[in-house]
PDB file of C-alpha atoms in Angstrom:
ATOM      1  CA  UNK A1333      -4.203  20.205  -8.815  1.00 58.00           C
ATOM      2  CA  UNK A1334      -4.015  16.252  -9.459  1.00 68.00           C
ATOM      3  CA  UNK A1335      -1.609  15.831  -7.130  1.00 68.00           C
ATOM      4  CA  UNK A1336      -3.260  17.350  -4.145  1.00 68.00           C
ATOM      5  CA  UNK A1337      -6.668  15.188  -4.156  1.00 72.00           C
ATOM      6  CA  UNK A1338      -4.482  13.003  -2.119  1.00 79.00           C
ATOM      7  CA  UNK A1339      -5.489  15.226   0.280  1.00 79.00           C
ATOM      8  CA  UNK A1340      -8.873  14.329   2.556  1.00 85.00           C
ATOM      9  CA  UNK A1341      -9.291  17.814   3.029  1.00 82.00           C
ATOM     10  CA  UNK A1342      -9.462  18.262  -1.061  1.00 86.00           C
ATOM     11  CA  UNK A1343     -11.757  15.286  -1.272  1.00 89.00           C
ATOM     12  CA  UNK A1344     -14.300  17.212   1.140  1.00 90.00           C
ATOM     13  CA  UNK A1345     -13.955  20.898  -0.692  1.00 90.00           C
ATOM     14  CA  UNK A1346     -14.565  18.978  -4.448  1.00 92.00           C
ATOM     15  CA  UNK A1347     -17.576  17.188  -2.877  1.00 94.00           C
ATOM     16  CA  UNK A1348     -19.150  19.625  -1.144  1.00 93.00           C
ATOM     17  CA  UNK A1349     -18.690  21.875  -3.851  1.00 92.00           C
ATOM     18  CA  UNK A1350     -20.509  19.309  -6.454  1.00 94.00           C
ATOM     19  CA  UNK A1351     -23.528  18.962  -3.089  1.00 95.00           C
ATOM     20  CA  UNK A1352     -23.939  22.314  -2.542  1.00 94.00           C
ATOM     21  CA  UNK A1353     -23.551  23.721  -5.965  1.00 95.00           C
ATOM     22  CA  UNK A1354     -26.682  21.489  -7.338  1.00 96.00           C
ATOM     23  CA  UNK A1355     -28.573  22.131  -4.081  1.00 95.00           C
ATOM     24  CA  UNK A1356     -28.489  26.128  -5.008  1.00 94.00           C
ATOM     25  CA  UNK A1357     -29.042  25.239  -8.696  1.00 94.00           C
ATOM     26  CA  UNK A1358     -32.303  23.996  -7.996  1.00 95.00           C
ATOM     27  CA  UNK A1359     -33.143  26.188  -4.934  1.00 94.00           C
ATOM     28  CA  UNK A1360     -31.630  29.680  -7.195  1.00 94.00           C
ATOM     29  CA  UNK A1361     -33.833  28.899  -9.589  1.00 95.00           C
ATOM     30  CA  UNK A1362     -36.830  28.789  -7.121  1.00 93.00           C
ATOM     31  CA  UNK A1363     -35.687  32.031  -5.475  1.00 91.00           C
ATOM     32  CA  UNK A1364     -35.090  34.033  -8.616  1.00 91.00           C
ATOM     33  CA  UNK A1365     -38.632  32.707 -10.073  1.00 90.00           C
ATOM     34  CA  UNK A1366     -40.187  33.857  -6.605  1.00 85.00           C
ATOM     35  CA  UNK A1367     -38.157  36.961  -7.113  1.00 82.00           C
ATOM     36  CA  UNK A1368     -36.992  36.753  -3.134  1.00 81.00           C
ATOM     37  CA  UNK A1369     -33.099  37.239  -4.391  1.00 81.00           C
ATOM     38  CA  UNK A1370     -33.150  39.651  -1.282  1.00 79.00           C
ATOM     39  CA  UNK A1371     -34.129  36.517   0.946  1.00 74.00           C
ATOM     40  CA  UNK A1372     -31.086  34.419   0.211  1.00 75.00           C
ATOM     41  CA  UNK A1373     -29.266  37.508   1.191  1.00 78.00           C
ATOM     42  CA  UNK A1374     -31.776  38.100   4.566  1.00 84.00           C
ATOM     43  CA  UNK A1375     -31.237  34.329   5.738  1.00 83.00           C
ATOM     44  CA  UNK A1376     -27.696  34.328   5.201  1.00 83.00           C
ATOM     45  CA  UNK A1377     -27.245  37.433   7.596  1.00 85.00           C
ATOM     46  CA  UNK A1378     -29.414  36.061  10.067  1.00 88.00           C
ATOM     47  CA  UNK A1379     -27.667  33.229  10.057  1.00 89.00           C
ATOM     48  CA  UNK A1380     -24.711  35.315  11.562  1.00 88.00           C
ATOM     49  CA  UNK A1381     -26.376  35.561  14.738  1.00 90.00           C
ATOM     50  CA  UNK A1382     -27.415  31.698  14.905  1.00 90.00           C
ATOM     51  CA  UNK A1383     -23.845  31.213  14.248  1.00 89.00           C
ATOM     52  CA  UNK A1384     -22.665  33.478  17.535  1.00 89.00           C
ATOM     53  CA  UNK A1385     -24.985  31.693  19.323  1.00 90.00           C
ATOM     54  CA  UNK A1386     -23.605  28.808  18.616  1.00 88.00           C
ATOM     55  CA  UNK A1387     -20.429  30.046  19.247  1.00 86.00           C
ATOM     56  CA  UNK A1388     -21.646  31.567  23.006  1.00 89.00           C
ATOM     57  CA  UNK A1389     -23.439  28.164  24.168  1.00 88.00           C
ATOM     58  CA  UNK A1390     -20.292  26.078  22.339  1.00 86.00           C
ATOM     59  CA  UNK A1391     -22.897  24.017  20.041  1.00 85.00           C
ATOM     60  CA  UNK A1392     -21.664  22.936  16.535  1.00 85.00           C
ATOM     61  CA  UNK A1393     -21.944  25.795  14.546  1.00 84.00           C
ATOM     62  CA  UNK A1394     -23.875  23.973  11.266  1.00 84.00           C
ATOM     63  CA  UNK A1395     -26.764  23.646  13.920  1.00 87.00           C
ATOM     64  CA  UNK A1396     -26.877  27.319  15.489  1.00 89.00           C
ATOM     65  CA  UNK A1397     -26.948  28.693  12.191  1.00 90.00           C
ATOM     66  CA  UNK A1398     -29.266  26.247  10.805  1.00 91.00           C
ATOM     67  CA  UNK A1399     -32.058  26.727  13.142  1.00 91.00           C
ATOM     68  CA  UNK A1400     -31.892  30.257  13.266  1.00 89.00           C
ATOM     69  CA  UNK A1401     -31.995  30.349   9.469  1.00 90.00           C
ATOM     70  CA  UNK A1402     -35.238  27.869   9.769  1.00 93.00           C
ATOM     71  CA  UNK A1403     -36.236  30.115  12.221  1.00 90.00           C
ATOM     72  CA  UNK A1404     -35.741  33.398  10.261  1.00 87.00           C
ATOM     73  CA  UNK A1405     -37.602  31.429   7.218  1.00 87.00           C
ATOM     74  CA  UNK A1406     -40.837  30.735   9.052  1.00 89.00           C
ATOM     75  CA  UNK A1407     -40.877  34.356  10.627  1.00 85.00           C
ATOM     76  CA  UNK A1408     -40.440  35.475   6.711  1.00 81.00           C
ATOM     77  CA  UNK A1409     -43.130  33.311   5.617  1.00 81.00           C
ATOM     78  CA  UNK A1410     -45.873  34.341   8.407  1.00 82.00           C
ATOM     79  CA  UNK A1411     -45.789  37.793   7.742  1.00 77.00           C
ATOM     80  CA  UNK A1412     -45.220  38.039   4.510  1.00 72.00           C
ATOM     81  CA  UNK A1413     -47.376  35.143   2.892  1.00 69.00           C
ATOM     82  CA  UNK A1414     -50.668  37.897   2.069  1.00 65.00           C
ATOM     83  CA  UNK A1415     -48.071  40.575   1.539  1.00 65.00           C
ATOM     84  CA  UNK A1416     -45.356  39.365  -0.458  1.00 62.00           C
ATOM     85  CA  UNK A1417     -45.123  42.558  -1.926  1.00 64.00           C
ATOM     86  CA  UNK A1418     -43.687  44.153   1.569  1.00 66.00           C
ATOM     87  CA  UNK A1419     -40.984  40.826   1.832  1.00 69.00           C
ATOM     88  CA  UNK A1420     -38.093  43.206   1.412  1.00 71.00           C
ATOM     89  CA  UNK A1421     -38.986  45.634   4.703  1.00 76.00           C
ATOM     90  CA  UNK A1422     -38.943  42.564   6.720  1.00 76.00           C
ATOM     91  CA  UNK A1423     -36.095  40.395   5.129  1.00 78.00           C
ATOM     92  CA  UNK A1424     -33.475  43.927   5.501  1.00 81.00           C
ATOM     93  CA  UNK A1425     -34.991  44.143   9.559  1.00 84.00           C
ATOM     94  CA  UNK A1426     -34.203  40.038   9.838  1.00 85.00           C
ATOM     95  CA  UNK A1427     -30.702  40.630   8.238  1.00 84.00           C
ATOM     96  CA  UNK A1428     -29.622  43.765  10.393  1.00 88.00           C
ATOM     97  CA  UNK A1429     -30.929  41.950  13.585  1.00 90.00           C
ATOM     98  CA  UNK A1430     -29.713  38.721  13.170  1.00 89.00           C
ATOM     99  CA  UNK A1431     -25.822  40.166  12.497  1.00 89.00           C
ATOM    100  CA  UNK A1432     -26.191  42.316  15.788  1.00 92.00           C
ATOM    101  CA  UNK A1433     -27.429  39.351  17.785  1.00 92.00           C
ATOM    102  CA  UNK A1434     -24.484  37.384  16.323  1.00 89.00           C
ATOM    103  CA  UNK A1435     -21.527  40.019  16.727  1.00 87.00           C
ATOM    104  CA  UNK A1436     -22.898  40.815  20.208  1.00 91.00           C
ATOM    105  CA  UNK A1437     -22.938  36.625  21.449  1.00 89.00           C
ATOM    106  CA  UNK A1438     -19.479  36.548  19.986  1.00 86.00           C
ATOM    107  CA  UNK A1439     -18.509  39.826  22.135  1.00 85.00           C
ATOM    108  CA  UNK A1440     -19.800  38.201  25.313  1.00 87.00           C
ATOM    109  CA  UNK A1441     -17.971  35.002  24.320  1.00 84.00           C
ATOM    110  CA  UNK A1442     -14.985  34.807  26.860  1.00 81.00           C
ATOM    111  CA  UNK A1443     -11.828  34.458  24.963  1.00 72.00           C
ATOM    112  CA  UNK A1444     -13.087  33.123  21.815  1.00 61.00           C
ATOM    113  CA  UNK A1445     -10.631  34.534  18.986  1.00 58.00           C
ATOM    114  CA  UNK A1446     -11.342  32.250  16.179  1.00 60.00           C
ATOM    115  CA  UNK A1447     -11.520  33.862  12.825  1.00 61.00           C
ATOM    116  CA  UNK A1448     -14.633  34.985  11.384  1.00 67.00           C
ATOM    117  CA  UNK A1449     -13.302  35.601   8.419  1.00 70.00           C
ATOM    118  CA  UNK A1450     -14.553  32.493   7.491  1.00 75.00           C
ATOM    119  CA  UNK A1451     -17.492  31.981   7.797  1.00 78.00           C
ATOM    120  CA  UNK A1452     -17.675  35.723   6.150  1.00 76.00           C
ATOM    121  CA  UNK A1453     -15.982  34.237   2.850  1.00 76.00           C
ATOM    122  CA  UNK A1454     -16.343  30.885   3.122  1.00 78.00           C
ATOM    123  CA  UNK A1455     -14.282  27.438   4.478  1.00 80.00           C
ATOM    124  CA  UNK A1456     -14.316  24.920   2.128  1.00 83.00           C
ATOM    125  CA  UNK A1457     -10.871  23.881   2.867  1.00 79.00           C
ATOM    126  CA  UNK A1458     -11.987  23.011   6.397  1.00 84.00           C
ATOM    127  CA  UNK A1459     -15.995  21.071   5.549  1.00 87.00           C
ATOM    128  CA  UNK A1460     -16.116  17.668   7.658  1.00 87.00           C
ATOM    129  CA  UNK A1461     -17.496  14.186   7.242  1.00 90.00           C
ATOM    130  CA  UNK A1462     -20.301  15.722   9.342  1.00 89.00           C
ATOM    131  CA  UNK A1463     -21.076  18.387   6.952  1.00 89.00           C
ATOM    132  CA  UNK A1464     -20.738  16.235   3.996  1.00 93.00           C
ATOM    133  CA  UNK A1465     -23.848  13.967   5.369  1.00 93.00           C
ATOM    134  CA  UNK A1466     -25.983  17.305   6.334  1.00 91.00           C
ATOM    135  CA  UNK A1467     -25.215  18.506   2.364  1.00 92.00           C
ATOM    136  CA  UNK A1468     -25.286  15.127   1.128  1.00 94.00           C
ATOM    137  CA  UNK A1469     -29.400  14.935   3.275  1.00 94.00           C
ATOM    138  CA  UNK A1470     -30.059  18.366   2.357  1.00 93.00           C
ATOM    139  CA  UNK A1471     -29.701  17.760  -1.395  1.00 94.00           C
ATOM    140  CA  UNK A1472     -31.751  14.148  -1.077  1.00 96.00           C
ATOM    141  CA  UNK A1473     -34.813  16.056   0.347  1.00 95.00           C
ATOM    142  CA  UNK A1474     -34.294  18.619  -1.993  1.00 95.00           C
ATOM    143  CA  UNK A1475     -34.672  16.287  -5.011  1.00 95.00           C
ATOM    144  CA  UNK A1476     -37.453  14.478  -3.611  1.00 96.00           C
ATOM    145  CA  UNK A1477     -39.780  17.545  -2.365  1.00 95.00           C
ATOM    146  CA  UNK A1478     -39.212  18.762  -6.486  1.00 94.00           C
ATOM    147  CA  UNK A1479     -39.591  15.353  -7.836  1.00 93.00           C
ATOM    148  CA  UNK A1480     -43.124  14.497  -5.798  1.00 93.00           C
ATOM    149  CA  UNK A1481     -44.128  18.233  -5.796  1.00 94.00           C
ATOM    150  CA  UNK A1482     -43.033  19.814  -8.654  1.00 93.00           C
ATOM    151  CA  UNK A1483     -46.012  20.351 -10.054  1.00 92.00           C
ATOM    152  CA  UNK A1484     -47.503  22.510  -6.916  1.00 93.00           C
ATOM    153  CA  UNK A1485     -44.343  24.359  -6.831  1.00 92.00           C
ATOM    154  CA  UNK A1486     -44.310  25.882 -10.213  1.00 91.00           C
ATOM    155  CA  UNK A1487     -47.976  26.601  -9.460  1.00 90.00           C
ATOM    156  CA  UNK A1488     -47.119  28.349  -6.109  1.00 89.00           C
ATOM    157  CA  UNK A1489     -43.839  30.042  -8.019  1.00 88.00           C
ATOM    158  CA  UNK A1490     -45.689  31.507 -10.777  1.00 86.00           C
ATOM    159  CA  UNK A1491     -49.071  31.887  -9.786  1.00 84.00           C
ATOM    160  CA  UNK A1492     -50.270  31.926  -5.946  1.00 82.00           C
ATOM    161  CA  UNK A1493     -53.840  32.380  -6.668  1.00 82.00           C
ATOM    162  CA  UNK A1494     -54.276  30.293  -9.794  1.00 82.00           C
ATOM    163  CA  UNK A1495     -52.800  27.271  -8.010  1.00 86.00           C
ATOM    164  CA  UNK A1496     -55.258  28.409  -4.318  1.00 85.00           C
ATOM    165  CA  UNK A1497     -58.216  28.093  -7.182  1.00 85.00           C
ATOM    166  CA  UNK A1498     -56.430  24.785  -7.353  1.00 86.00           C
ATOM    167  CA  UNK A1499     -56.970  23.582  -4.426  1.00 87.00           C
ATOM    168  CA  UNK A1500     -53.125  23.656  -3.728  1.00 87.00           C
ATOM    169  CA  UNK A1501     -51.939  24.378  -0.284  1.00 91.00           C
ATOM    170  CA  UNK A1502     -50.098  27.655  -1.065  1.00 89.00           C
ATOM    171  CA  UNK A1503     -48.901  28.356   2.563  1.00 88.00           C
ATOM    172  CA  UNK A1504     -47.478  24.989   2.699  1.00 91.00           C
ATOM    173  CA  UNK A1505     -45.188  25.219  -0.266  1.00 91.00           C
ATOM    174  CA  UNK A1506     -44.336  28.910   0.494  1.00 87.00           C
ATOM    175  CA  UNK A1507     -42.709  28.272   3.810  1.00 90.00           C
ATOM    176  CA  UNK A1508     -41.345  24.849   2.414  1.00 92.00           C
ATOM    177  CA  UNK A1509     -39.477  26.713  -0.204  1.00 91.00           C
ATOM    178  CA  UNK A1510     -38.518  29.251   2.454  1.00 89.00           C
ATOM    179  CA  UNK A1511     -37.427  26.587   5.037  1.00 92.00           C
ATOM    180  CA  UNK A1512     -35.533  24.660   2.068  1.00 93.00           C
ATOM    181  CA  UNK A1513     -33.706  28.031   0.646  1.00 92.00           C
ATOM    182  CA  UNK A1514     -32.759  28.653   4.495  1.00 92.00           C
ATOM    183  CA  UNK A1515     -31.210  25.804   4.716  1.00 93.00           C
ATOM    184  CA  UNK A1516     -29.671  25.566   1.389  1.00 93.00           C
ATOM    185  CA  UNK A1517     -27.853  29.330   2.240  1.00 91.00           C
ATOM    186  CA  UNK A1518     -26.488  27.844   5.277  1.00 89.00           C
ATOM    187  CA  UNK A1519     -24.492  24.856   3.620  1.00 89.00           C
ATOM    188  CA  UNK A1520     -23.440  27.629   0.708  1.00 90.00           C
ATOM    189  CA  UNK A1521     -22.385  29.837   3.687  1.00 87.00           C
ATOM    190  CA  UNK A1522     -19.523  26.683   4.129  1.00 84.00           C
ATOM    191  CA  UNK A1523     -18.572  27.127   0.698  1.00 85.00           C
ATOM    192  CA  UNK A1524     -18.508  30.948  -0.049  1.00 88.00           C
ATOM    193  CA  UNK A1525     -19.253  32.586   3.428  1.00 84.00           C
ATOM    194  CA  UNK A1526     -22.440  34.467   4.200  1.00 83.00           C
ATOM    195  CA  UNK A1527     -21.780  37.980   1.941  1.00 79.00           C
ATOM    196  CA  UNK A1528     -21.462  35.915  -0.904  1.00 85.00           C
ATOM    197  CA  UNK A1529     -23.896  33.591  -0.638  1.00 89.00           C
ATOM    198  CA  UNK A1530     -26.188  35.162  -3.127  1.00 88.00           C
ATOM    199  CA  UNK A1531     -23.789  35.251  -6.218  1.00 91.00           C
ATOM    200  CA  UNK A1532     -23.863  31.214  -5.991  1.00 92.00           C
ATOM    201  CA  UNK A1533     -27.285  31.290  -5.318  1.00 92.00           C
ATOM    202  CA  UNK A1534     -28.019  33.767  -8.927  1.00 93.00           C
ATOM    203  CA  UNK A1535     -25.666  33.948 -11.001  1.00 95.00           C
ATOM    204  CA  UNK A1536     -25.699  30.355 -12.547  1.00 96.00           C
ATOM    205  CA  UNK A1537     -29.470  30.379 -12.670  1.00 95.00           C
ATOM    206  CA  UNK A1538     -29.549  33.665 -14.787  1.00 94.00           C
ATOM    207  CA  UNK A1539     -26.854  31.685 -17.255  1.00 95.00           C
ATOM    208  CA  UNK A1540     -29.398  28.968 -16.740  1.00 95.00           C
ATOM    209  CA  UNK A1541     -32.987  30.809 -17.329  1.00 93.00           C
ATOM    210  CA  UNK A1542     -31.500  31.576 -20.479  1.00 92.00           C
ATOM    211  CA  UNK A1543     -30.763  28.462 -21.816  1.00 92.00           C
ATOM    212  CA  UNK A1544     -33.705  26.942 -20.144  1.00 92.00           C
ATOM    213  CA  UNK A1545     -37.202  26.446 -21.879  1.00 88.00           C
ATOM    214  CA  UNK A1546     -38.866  25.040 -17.838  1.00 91.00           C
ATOM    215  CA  UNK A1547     -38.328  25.548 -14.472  1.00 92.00           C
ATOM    216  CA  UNK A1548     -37.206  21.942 -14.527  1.00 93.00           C
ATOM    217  CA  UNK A1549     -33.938  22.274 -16.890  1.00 95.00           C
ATOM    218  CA  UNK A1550     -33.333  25.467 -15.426  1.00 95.00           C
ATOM    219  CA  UNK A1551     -32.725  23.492 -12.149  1.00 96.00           C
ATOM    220  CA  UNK A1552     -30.778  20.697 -13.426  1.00 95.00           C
ATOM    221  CA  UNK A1553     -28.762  23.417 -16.067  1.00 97.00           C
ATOM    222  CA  UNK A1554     -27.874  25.776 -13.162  1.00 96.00           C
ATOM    223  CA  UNK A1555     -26.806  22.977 -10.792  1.00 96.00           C
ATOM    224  CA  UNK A1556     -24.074  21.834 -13.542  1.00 96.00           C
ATOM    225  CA  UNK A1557     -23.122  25.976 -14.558  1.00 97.00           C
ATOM    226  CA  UNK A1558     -22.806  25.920 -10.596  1.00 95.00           C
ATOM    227  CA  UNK A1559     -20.327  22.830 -10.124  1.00 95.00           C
ATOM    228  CA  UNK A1560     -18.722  23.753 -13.003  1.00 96.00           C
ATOM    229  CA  UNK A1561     -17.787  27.311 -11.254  1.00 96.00           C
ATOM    230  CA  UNK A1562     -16.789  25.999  -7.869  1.00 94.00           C
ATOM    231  CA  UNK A1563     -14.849  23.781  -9.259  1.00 94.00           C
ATOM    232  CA  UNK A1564     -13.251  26.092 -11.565  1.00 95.00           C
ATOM    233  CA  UNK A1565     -13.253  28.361  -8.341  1.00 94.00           C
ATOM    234  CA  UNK A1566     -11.020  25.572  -6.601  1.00 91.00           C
ATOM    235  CA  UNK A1567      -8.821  25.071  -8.565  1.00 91.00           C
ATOM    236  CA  UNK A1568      -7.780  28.995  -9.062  1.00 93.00           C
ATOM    237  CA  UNK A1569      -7.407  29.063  -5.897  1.00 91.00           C
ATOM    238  CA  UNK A1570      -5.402  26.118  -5.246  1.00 87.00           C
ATOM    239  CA  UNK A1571      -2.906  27.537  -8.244  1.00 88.00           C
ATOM    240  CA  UNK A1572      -2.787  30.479  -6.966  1.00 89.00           C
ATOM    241  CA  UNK A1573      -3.003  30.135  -3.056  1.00 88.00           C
ATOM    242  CA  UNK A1574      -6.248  33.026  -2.929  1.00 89.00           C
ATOM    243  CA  UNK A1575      -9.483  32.519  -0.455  1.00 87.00           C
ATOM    244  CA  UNK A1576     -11.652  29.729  -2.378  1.00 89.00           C
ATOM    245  CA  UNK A1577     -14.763  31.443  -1.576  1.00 89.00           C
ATOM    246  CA  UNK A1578     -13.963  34.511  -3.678  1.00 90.00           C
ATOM    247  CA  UNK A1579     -12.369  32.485  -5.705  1.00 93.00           C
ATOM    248  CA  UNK A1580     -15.614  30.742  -7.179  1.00 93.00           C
ATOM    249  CA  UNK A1581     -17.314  33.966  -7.268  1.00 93.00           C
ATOM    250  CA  UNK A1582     -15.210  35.903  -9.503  1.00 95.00           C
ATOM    251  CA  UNK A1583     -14.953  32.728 -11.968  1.00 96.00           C
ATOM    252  CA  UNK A1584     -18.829  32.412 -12.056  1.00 95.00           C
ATOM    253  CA  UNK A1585     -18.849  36.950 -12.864  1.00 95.00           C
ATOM    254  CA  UNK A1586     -16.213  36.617 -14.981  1.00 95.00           C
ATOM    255  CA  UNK A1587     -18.160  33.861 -17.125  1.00 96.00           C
ATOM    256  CA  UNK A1588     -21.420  35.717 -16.815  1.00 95.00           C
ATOM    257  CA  UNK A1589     -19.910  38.737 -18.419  1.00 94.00           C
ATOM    258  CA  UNK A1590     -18.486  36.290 -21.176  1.00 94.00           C
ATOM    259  CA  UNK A1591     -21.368  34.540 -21.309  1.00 94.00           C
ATOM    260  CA  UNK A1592     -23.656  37.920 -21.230  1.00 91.00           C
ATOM    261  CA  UNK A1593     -21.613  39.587 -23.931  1.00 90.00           C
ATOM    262  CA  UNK A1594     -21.985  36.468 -26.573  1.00 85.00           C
ATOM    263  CA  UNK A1595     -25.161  36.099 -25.492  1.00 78.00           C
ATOM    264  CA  UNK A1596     -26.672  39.733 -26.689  1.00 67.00           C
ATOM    265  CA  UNK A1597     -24.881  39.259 -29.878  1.00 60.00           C
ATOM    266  CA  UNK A1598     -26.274  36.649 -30.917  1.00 56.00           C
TER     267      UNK A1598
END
């Protein structure tokens, strides 16, 4: 594969993989400790129908889905912020109605026959300077909202009402983590397409958990496990001319169930 990062378009996939892979290491690891695994799921359906939208009014696809991800988030987060308990009825009614309202904008599109394959599985092969600078921003704010809030955060992940007694503004960080995992699905959605999205966003921070003694090494841990599969991912695709998407997937299950089986027999 030396050969072909002569290639711009190679030079885009490896660095969006390393941007997006430690922006779902860090925002994984704050889903899986909120247990809302279902949400990264929810958004990335929704997403589907700010992406026919998109597609309908011809905007830039990145944006459609992006603010009706943001938008999905902040529904999520008003009604279920005193009943977090009941956040799976209303993430499965977000994710059926936001794929309708996407399949039926791309019906009523007039002649658009563009593959949506990929944006099903992924299109790393085809990320842009533009996209770059949104993952490359995305991952900046991302740092900075755990480096100056961290400390609120872990109180809002693992205890809501210790860190109200607190005097912590719990609705605040909930929908900021909502917004920020929105957001964070819809750049993975580039990488390994919307039904995937929630095997990059899980499966290096259970590897990680494991191997982690905070919330704060089980951030930076999965973010590297995470790289470290997409760019495996690449690359076994590249050799082998298969859908990169996939790809990256099946490298990061095959490795848990490596990593799984060694791991129990300790």
């Amino acid at each position: 594969m030396i050969e072909a990062l002569q290639f711009e378009f190679i030079q885009h996939a490896l660095l969006a993989g390393i941007l997006v892979s430690f922006a779902a290491g860090v925002i994984g690891s704050l889903i899986v400790v909120n247990r809302m695994v279902f949400l990264a799921g929810g958004i990335a359906h929704a997403s589907y129908g700010g992406i026919g939208l998109a597609v309908f009014l011809g905007l830039p696809v990145f944006l459609g889905a992006s603010l009706f991800a943001v938008g999905a988030a902040l529904l999520v987060a008003s009604l279920t912020l005193h009943k977090r308990h009941r956040i799976d009825t209303f993430i499965g009614l977000i994710w059926a109605v936001g794929m309708a309202i996407g399949v039926i904008f791309i019906d009523l599109t007039p002649g658009y026959n563009v593959d949506m394959m990929s944006y099903l599985f992924g299109s790393i092969l085809a990320v842009s300077t533009t996209d770059l600078y949104f993952m490359a921003i995305l991952l900046v704010v991302i740092i900075f909202v755990m480096i100056f809030w961290y400390r609120d955060i872990l109180a809002v992940s693992y205890d809501s009402e210790y860190a109200t007694l607190r005097g912590v503004n719990v609705k605040f960080f909930y929908t900021l983590i909502l917004i920020l995992s929105a957001l964070t699905v819809v750049i993975a959605i580039k990488v390994v397409g919307l039904i995937l999205v929630i095997a990059m966003l899980t499966i290096p921070v259970y590897i990680a958990e494991k191997l982690s003694s905070s919330l704060r090494s089980m951030m930076v841990l999965s973010g590297a496990i995470a790289t470290l599969f997409t760019l495996a991912g690449l690359w076994f695709s590249y050799t082998y001319d298969l859908t990169s998407g996939a790809s990256i997937i099946i490298i990061s299950a095959v490795s848990l169930g490596i990593f799984s089986l060694f791991y129990h027999h300790k």
